[in-house]
Coordinates of C-alpha atoms and ligand atoms in Angstrom, one line a residue:
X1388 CA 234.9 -77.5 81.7
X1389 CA 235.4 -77.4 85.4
X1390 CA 238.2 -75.8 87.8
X1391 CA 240.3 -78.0 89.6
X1392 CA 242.8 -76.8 92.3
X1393 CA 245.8 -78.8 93.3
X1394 CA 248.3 -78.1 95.7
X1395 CA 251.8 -79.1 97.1
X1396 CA 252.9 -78.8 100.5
X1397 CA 254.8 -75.7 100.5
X1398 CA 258.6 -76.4 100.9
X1399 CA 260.6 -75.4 103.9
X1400 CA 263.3 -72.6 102.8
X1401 CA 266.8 -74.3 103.7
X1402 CA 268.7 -75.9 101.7
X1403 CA 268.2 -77.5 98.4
X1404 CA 265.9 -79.8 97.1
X1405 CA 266.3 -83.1 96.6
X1406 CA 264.9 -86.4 94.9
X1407 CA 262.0 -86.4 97.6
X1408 CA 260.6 -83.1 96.5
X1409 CA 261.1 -83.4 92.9
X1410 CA 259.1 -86.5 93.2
X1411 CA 255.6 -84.9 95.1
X1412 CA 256.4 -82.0 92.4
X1413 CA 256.5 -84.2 89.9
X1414 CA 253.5 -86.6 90.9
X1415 CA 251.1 -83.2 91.7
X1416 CA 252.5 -82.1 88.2
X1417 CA 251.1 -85.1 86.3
X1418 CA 247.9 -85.0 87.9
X1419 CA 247.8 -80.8 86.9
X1420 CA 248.4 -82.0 83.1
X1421 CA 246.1 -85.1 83.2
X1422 CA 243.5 -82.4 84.5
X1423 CA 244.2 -80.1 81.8
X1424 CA 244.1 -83.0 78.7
X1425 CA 240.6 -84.1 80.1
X1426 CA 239.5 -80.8 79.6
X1427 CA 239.8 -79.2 83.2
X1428 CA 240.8 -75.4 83.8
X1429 CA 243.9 -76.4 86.8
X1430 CA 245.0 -73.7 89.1
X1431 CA 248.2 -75.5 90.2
X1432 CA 250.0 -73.8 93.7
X1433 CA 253.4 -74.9 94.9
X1434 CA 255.5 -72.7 96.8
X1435 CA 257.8 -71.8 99.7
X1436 CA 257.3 -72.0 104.1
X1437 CA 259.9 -69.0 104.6
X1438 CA 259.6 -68.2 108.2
X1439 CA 260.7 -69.4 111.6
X1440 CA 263.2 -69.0 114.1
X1441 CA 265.5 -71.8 111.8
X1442 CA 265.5 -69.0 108.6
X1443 CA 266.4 -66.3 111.0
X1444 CA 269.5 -68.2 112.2
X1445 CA 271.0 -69.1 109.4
X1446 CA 270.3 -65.4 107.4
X1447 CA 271.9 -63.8 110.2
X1448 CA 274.7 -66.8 110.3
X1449 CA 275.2 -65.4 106.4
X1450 CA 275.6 -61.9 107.4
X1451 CA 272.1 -60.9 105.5
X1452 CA 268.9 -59.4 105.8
X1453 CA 266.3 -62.4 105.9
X1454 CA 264.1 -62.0 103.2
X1455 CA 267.4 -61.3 101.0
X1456 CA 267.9 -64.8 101.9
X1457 CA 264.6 -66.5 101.3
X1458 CA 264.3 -64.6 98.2
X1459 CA 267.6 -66.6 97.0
X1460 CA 266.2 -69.7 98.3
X1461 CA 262.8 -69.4 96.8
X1462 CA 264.9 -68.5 93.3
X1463 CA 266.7 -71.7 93.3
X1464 CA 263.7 -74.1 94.0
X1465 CA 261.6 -72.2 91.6
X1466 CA 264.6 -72.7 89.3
X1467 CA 263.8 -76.4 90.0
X1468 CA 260.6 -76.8 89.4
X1469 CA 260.8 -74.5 85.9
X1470 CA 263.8 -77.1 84.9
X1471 CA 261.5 -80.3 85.7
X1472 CA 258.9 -78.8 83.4
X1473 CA 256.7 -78.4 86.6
X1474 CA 253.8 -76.8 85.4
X1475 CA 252.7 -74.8 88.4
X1476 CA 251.0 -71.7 87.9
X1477 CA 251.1 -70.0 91.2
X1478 CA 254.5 -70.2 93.3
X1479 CA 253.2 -68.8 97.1
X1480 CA 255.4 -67.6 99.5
X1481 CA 255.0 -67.3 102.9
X1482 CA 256.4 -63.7 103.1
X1483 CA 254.4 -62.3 100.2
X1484 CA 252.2 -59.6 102.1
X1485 CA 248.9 -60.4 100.7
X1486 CA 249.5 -64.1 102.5
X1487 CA 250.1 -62.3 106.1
X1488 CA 246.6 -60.6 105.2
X1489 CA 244.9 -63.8 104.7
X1490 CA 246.1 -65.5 107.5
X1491 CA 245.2 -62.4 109.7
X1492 CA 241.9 -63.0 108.1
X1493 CA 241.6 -66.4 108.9
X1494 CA 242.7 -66.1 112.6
X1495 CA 240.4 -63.5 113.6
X1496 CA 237.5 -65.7 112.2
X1497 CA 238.7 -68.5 114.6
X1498 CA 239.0 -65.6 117.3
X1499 CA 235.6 -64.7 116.5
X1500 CA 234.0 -68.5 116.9
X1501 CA 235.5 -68.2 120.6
X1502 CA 238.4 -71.1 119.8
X1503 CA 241.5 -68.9 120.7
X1504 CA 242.3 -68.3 124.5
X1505 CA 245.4 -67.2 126.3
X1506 CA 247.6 -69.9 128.1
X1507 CA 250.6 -70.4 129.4
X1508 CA 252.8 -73.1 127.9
X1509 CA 255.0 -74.5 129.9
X1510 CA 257.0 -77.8 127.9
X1511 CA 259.9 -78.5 125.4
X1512 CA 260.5 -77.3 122.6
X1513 CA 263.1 -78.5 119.7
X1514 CA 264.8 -75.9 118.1
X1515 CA 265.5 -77.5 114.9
X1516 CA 262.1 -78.3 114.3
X1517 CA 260.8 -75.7 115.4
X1518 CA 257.6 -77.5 117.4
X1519 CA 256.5 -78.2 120.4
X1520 CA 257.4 -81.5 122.1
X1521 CA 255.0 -83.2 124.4
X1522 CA 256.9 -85.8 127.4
X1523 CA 255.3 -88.9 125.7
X1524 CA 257.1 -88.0 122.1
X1525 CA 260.3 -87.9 123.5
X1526 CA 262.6 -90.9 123.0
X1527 CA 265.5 -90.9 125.8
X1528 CA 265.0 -87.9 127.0
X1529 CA 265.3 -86.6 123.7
X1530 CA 263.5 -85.1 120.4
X1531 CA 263.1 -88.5 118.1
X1532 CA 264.1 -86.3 114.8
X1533 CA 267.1 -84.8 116.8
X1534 CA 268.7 -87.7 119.3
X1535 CA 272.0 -85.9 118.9
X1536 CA 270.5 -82.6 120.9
X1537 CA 269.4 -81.9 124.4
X1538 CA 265.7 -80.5 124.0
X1539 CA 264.9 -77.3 125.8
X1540 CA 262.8 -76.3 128.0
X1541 CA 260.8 -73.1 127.5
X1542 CA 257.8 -71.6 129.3
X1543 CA 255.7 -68.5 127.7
X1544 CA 252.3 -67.3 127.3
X1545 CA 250.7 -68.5 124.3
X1546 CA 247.3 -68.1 122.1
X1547 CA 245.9 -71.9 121.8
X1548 CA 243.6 -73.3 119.5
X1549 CA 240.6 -75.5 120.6
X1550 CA 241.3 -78.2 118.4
X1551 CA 240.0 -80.8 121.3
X1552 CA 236.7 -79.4 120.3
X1553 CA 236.9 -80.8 116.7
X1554 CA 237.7 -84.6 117.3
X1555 CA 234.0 -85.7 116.9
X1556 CA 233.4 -83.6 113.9
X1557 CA 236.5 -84.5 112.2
X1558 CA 235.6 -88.0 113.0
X1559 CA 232.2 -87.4 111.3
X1560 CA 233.2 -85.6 108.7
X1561 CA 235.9 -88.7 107.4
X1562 CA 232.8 -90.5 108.0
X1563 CA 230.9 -89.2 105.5
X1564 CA 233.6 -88.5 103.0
X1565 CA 235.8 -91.5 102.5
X1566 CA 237.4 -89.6 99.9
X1567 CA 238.6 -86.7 102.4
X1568 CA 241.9 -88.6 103.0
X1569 CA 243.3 -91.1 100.8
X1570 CA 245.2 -93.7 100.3
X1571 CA 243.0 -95.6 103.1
X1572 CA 246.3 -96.3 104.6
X1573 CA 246.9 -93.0 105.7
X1574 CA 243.0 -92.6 106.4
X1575 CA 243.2 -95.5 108.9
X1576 CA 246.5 -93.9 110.7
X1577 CA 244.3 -90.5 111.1
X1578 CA 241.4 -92.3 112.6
X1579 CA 243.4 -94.0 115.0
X1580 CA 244.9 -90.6 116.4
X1581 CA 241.7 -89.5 116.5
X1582 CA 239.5 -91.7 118.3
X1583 CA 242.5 -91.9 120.9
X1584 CA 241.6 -88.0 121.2
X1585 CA 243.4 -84.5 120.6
X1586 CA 244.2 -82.0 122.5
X1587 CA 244.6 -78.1 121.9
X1588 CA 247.8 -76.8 120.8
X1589 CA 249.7 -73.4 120.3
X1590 CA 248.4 -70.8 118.5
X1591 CA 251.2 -68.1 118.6
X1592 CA 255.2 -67.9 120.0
X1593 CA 256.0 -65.5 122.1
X1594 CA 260.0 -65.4 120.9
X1595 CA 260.1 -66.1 117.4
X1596 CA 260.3 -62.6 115.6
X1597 CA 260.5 -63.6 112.1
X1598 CA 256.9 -64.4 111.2
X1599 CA 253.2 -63.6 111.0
X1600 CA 252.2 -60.6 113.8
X1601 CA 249.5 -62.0 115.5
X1602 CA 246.4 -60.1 115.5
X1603 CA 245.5 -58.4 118.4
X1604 CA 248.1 -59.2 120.4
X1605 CA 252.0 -57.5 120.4
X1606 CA 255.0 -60.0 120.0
X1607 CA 252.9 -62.6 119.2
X1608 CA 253.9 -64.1 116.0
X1609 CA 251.5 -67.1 114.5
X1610 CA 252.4 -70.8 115.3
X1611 CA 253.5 -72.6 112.1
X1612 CA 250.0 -73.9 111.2
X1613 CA 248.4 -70.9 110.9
X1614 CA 251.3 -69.5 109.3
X1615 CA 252.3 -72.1 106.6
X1616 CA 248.5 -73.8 106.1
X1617 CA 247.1 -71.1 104.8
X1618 CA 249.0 -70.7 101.9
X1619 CA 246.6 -72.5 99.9
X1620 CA 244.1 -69.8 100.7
X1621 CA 246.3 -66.9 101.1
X1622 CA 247.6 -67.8 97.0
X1623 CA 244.0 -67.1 95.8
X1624 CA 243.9 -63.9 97.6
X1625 CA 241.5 -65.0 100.4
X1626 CA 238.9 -63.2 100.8
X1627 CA 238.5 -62.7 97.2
X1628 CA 236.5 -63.5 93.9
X1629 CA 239.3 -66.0 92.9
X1630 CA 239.1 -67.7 96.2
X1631 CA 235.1 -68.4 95.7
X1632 CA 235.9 -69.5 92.6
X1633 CA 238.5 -71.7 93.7
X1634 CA 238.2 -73.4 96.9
X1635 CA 237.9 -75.5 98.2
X1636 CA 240.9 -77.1 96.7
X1637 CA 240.0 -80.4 94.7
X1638 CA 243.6 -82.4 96.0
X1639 CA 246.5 -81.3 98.8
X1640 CA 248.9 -83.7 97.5
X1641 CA 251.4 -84.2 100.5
X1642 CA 254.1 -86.1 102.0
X1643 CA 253.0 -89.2 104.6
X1644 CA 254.8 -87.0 107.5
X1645 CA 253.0 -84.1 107.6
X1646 CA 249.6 -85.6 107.3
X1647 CA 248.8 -84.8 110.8
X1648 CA 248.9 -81.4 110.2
X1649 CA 246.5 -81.5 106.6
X1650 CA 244.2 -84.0 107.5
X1651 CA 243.7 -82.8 111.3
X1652 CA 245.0 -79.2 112.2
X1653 CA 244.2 -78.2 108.9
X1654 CA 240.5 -78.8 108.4
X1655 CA 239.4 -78.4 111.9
X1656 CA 241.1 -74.4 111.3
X1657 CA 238.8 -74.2 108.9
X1658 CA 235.5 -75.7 110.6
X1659 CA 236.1 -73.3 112.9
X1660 CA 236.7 -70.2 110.7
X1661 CA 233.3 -71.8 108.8
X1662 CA 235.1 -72.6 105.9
X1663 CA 234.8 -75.4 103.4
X1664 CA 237.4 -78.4 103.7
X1665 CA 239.7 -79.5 100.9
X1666 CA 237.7 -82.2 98.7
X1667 CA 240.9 -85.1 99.0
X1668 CA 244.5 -85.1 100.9
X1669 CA 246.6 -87.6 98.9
X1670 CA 249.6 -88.4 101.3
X1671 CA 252.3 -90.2 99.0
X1672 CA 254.8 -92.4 100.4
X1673 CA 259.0 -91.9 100.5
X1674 CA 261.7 -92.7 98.0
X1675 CA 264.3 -93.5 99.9
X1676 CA 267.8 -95.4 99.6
X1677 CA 269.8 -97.0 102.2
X1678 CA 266.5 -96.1 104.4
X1679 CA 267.9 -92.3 104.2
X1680 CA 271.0 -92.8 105.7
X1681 CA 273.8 -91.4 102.9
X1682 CA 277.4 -90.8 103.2
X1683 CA 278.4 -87.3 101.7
X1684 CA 279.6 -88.8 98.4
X1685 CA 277.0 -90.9 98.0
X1686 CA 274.5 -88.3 98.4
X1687 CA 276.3 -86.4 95.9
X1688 CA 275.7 -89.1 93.1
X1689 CA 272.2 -88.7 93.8
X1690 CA 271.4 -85.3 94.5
X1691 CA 268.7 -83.7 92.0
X1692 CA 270.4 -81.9 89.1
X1693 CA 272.7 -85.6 88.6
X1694 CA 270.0 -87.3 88.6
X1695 CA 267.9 -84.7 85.9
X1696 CA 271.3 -84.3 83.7
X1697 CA 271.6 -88.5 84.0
X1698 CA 269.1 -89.0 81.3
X1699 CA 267.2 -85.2 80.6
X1700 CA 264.5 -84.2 83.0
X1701 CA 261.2 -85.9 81.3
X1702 CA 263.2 -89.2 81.6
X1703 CA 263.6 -88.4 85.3
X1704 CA 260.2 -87.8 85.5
X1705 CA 259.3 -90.9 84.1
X1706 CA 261.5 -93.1 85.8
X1707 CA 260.2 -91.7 89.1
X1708 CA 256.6 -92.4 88.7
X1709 CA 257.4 -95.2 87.1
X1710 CA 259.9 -97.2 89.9
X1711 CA 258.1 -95.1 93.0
X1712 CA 254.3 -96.4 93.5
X1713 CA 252.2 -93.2 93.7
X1714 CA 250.4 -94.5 96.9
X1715 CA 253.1 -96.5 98.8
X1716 CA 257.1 -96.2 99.9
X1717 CA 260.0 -97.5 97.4
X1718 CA 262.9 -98.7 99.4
X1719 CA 266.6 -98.8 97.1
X1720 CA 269.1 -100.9 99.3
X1721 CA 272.0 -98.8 98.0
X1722 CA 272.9 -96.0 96.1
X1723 CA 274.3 -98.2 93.2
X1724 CA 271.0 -100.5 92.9
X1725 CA 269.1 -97.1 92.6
X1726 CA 271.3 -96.1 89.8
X1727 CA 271.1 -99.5 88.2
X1728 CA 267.6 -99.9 88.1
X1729 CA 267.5 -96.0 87.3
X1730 CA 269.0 -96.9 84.1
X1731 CA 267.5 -100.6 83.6
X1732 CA 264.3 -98.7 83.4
X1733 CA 265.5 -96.1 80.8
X1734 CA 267.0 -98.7 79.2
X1735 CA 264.3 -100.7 78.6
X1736 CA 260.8 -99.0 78.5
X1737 CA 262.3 -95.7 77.1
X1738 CA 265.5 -96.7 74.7
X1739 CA 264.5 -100.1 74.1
X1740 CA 260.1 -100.3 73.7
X1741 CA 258.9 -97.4 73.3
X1742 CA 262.1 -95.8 71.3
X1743 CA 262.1 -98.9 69.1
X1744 CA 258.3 -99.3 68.7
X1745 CA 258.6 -95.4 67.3
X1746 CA 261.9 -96.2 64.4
X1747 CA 260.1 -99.0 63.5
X1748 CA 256.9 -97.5 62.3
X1749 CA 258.0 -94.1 61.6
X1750 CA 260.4 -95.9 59.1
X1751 CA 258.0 -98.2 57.7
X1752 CA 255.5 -95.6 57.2
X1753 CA 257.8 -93.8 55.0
X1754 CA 259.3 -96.7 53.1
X1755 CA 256.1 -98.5 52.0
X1756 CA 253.6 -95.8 52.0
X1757 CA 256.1 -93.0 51.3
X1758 CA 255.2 -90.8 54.6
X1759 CA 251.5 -91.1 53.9
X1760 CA 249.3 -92.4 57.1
X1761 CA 247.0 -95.1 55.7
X1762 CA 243.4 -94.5 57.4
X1763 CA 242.2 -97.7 57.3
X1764 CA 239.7 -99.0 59.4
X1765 CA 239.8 -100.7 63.0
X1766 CA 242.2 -103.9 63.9
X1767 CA 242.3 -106.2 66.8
X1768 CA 245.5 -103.4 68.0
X1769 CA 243.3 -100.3 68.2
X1770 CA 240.9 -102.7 70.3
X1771 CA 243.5 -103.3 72.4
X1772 CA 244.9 -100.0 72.5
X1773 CA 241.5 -98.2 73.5
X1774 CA 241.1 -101.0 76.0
X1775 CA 244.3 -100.0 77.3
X1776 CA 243.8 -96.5 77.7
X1777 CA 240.3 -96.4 79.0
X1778 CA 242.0 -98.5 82.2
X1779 CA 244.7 -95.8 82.4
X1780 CA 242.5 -93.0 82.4
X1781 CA 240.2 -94.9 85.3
X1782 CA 244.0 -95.1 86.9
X1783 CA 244.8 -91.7 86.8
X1784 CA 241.2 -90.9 87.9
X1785 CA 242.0 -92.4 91.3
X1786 CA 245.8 -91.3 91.5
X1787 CA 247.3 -94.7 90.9
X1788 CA 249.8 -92.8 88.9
X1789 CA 252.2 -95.7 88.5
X1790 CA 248.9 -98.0 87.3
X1791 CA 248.6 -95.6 84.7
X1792 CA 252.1 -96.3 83.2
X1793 CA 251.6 -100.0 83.1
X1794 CA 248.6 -99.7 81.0
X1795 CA 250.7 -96.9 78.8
X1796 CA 253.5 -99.9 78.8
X1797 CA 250.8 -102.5 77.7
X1798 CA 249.8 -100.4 74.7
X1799 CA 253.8 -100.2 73.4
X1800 CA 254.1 -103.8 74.3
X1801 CA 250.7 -105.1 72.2
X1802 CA 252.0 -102.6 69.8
X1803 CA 255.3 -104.1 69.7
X1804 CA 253.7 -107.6 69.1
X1805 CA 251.5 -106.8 66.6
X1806 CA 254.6 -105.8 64.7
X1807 CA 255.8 -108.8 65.0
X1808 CA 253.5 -111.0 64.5
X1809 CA 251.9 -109.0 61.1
X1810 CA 255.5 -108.8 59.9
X1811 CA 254.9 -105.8 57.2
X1812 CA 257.7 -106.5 55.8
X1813 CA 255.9 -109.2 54.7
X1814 CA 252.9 -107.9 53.6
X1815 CA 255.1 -105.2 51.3
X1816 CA 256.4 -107.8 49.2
X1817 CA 253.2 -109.3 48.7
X1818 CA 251.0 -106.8 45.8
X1819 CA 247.9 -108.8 47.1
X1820 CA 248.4 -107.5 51.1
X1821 CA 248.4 -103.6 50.5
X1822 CA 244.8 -103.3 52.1
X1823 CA 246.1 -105.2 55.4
X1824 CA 249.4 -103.4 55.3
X1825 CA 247.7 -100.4 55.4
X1826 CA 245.2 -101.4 58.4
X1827 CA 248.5 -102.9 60.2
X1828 CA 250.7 -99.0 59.6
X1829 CA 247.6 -97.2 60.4
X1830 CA 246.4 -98.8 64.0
X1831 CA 250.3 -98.7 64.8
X1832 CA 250.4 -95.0 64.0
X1833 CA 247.3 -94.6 66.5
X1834 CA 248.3 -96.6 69.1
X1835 CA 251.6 -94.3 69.4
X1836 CA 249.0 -91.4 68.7
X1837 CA 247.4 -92.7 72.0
X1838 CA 250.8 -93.1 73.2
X1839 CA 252.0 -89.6 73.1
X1840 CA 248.8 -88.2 74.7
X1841 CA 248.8 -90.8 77.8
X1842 CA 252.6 -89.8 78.0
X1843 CA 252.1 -85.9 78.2
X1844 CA 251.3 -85.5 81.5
X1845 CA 254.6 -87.8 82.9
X1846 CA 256.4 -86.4 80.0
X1847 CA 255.2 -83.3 78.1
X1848 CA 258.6 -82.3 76.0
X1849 CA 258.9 -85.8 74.8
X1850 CA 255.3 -86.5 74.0
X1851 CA 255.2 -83.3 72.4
X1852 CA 258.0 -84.6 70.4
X1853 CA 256.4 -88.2 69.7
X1854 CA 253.4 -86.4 68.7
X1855 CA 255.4 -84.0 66.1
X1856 CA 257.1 -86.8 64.4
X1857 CA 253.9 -89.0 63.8
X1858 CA 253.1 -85.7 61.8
X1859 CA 250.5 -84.4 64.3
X1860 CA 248.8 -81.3 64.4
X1861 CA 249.8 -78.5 66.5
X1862 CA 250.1 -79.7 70.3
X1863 CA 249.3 -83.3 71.5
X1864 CA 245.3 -83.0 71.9
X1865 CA 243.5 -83.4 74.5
X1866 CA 241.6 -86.8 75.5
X1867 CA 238.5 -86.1 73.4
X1868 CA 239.9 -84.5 70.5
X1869 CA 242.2 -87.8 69.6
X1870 CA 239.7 -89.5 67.9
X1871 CA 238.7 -86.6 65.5
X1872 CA 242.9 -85.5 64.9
X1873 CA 244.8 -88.5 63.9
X1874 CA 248.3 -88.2 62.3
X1875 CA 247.9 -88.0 58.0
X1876 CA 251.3 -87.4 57.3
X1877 CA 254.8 -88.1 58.7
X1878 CA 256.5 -84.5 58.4
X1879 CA 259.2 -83.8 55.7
X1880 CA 262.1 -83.4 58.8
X1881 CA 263.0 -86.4 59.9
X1882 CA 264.6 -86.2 63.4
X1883 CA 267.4 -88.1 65.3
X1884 CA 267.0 -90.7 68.1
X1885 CA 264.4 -89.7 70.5
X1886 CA 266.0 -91.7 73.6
X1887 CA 269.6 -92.8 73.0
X1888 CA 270.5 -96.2 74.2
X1889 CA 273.4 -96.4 77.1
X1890 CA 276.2 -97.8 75.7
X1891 CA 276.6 -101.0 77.6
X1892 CA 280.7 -100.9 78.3
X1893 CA 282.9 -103.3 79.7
X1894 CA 286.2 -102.6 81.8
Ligands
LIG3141 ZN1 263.6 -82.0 116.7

């Protein structure tokens, strides 16, 4: 058994989460269950980025202290996350102490290597995102995220980082590790930044109160990377036993926009505080509609708890990794063709395949063979079935998350087909068939077996359901334990319709 780590980027706390987070959530969730079903112990960290001069202005804006408000922000995204079935173990937050303690840690290391000198910054600044903004990032004059704005000005003395020191051995280091930053896309964009150089960047604010005291150094608080970045040490307690025996981290799994900070800032903070790197950065693309630009009611019919309530929240789920590539951007034109195909896909791998493969057999099972699995031998479906499965699990190996659901769609599919091409309704009238109708009942009972394990990480309420009504054993086993804890028996209780068709109306 082997520990794997997986983290989320931690979330930013103001306002409410939407589609975009639920899907990373969602897609780092899957991977966490995957891990555990292969037999992996998963530390999973998701978590909150509660500080900054943004959080301060709108606590004080609500009349309240400003950890009253984070702590209701933090409350409501947990909320989230619990609702989604996210099955994060550790939810950091920026303002627990023991992560101010780690970061403190982690600076004075960095301090001690000699890469932390006093400067002063002279240069814009946006206040709404809170960064930095060099003359050659601004478009018109202007912040590109905040064109409506005029961009300040501000001059103070700062701590900087070296990270100019670390192009050459990031460079090396992707080198020798193709797997540091995937998908290649992403890899190729970081090389390109970094064989066009980098220079060194702040280290502290002088005028931001509500953060991380530097160390050493009186109303300094720490910059926003080595405030927020270190959450994925600071949650295992860094320096600590659970830290050595968790880091470094098997898989960041963040958004494509921040992946300057994770595959860049991030590591070369830790070259420098001798620490080891994160194994893989997974930088998945956007779901999007209208290209992000909503009108208020329109953003309404999509924000996150419609969407969960639409269908239940393991159908969300599904839909998500099934309509978003894992790897790539999905692009809706509109808000109505995201619903519609929201619903097509419901409709038609949930509802219509899988629901219908389920009746079917379920109800067959107990007609002809009165509830009792037959345990007969292999057919040409289980070949197909293990075939199918081996591919996903190579899939979900690698991350193609939405690969994997095509090979769990090709084992309903075959399964669907075999049905009908057997026809064991058939074979039951015929007294001379009973050994092939119970080979035919039998694979099709394994191949939703296989079915309802391949779906528990994307779906780990309704799988566990699927698993309970082919008469299963206790929870839906793990990978290696299928073969050896096939169904026997349908239970007694027979249930109601797993995923109720939509009602196709006219008006
Ligand atoms: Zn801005």
């Amino acid at each position: 058994m082997a520990n794997y780590y997986i983290t989320t980027a931690i979330d930013y706390a103001n306002g409410d989460p939407h589609m975009g987070h639920a899907f990373e959530k969602i897609g780092a969730d899957v991977i966490a269950r995957y891990r555990r079903l292969r037999g992996d112990e998963v530390r999973f960290a998701i978590g909150m980025d509660e500080h900054g001069q943004k959080v301060l202005k709108e606590a004080e804006r609500e009349g309240i202290e400003p950890q009253a408000w984070v702590d209701q922000i933090a409350t409501r995204w947990s909320d989230t996350w619990q609702r989604l079935h996210v099955s994060n173990t550790d939810f950091v937050r920026t303002t627990d102490p023991p992560h101010a303690e780690a970061v403190h840690n982690l600076v004075r290391r960095v301090q001690e290597t000699g890469d932390i000198y006093l400067d002063r910054y002279e240069g814009y600044y946006c206040d709404r995102c809170e960064a930095f903004r060099k003359e050659s990032e601004l478009v018109d004059g202007r912040c590109a995220e905040h064109p409506g704005r005029d961009i300040g000005w501000t001059e103070e003395e700062n701590f900087f980082f070296r990270l100019s020191k670390y192009t050459q051995p990031l460079l090396d280091h992707i080198a020798a590790h193709p797997e540091f930053i995937q998908p290649v896309s992403r890899r190729n964009e970081i090389l390109r930044l970094l064989e066009s150089g980098l220079e060194d960047i702040s280290a502290s604010r002088s005028r931001v109160s509500w953060g991380v005291p530097f160390p050493g150094a009186d109303g300094h608080t720490v910059y926003v990377w080595f405030d927020a970045l270190p959450n994925y040490l600071s949650v295992l307690g860094f320096p600590s036993e659970e830290y050595e025996n968790w880091w470094p981290a098997d898989l960041h799994v963040i958004g494509k926009d921040i992946t300057r900070f994770h595959c860049v800032i991030w590591p070369a903070m830790l070259m420098s505080a001798g620490l080891p790197l994160p194994k893989t950065v997974w930088a998945h693309g956007f779901v999007m509609i209208s290209g992000g630009k909503l009108s208020k009611s329109e953003a309404e019919l999509v924000n996150l708890d419609s969407l969960i309530d639409r269908r239940g929240p393991d159908a969300f789920r599904y839909i998500m990794m099934r309509e978003v590539p894992w790897d790539s951007d999905r692009n809706f034109p509109s808000v109505e063709s995201f619903l519609q195909q929201f619903d097509a896909c419901y409709q038609a791998d949930l509802a219509n395949d899988l629901g219908n493969l389920l009746n079917r057999t379920v109800a067959m099972v107990q007609k002809y063979r009165d509830g009792e699995i037959p345990g007969a031998g292999e057919t040409e479906l289980d070949a197909a079935a293990d075939a199918a499965l081996g591919s996903y699990m190579k899939h979900m190996d690698t991350l193609q998350l939405h690969d994997g659901l095509e090979d769990v769609m090709t084992i309903i599919r075959r399964s669907n087909g075999f049905i009908d091409t057997k026809a064991p309704w058939a074979l039951a009238r015929d007294p001379g068939a009973a050994d092939e109708l119970d080979a035919v009942l039998g694979a099709l009972i394994r191949a939703l077996a296989r079915t309802a394990v391949a779906l528990a990480p994307f779906m780990p309420v309704k799988s566990a359901e699927i698993w309970t009504r082919l008469g299963g054993a206790d929870a839906v086993p793990g990978f290696d334990e299928l073969g050896d804890n096939w169904p026997t028996r349908l239970p007694e209780k027979r249930e109601g319709v797993l995923f109720p068709r939509i009602e196709q109306t006219r008006d």
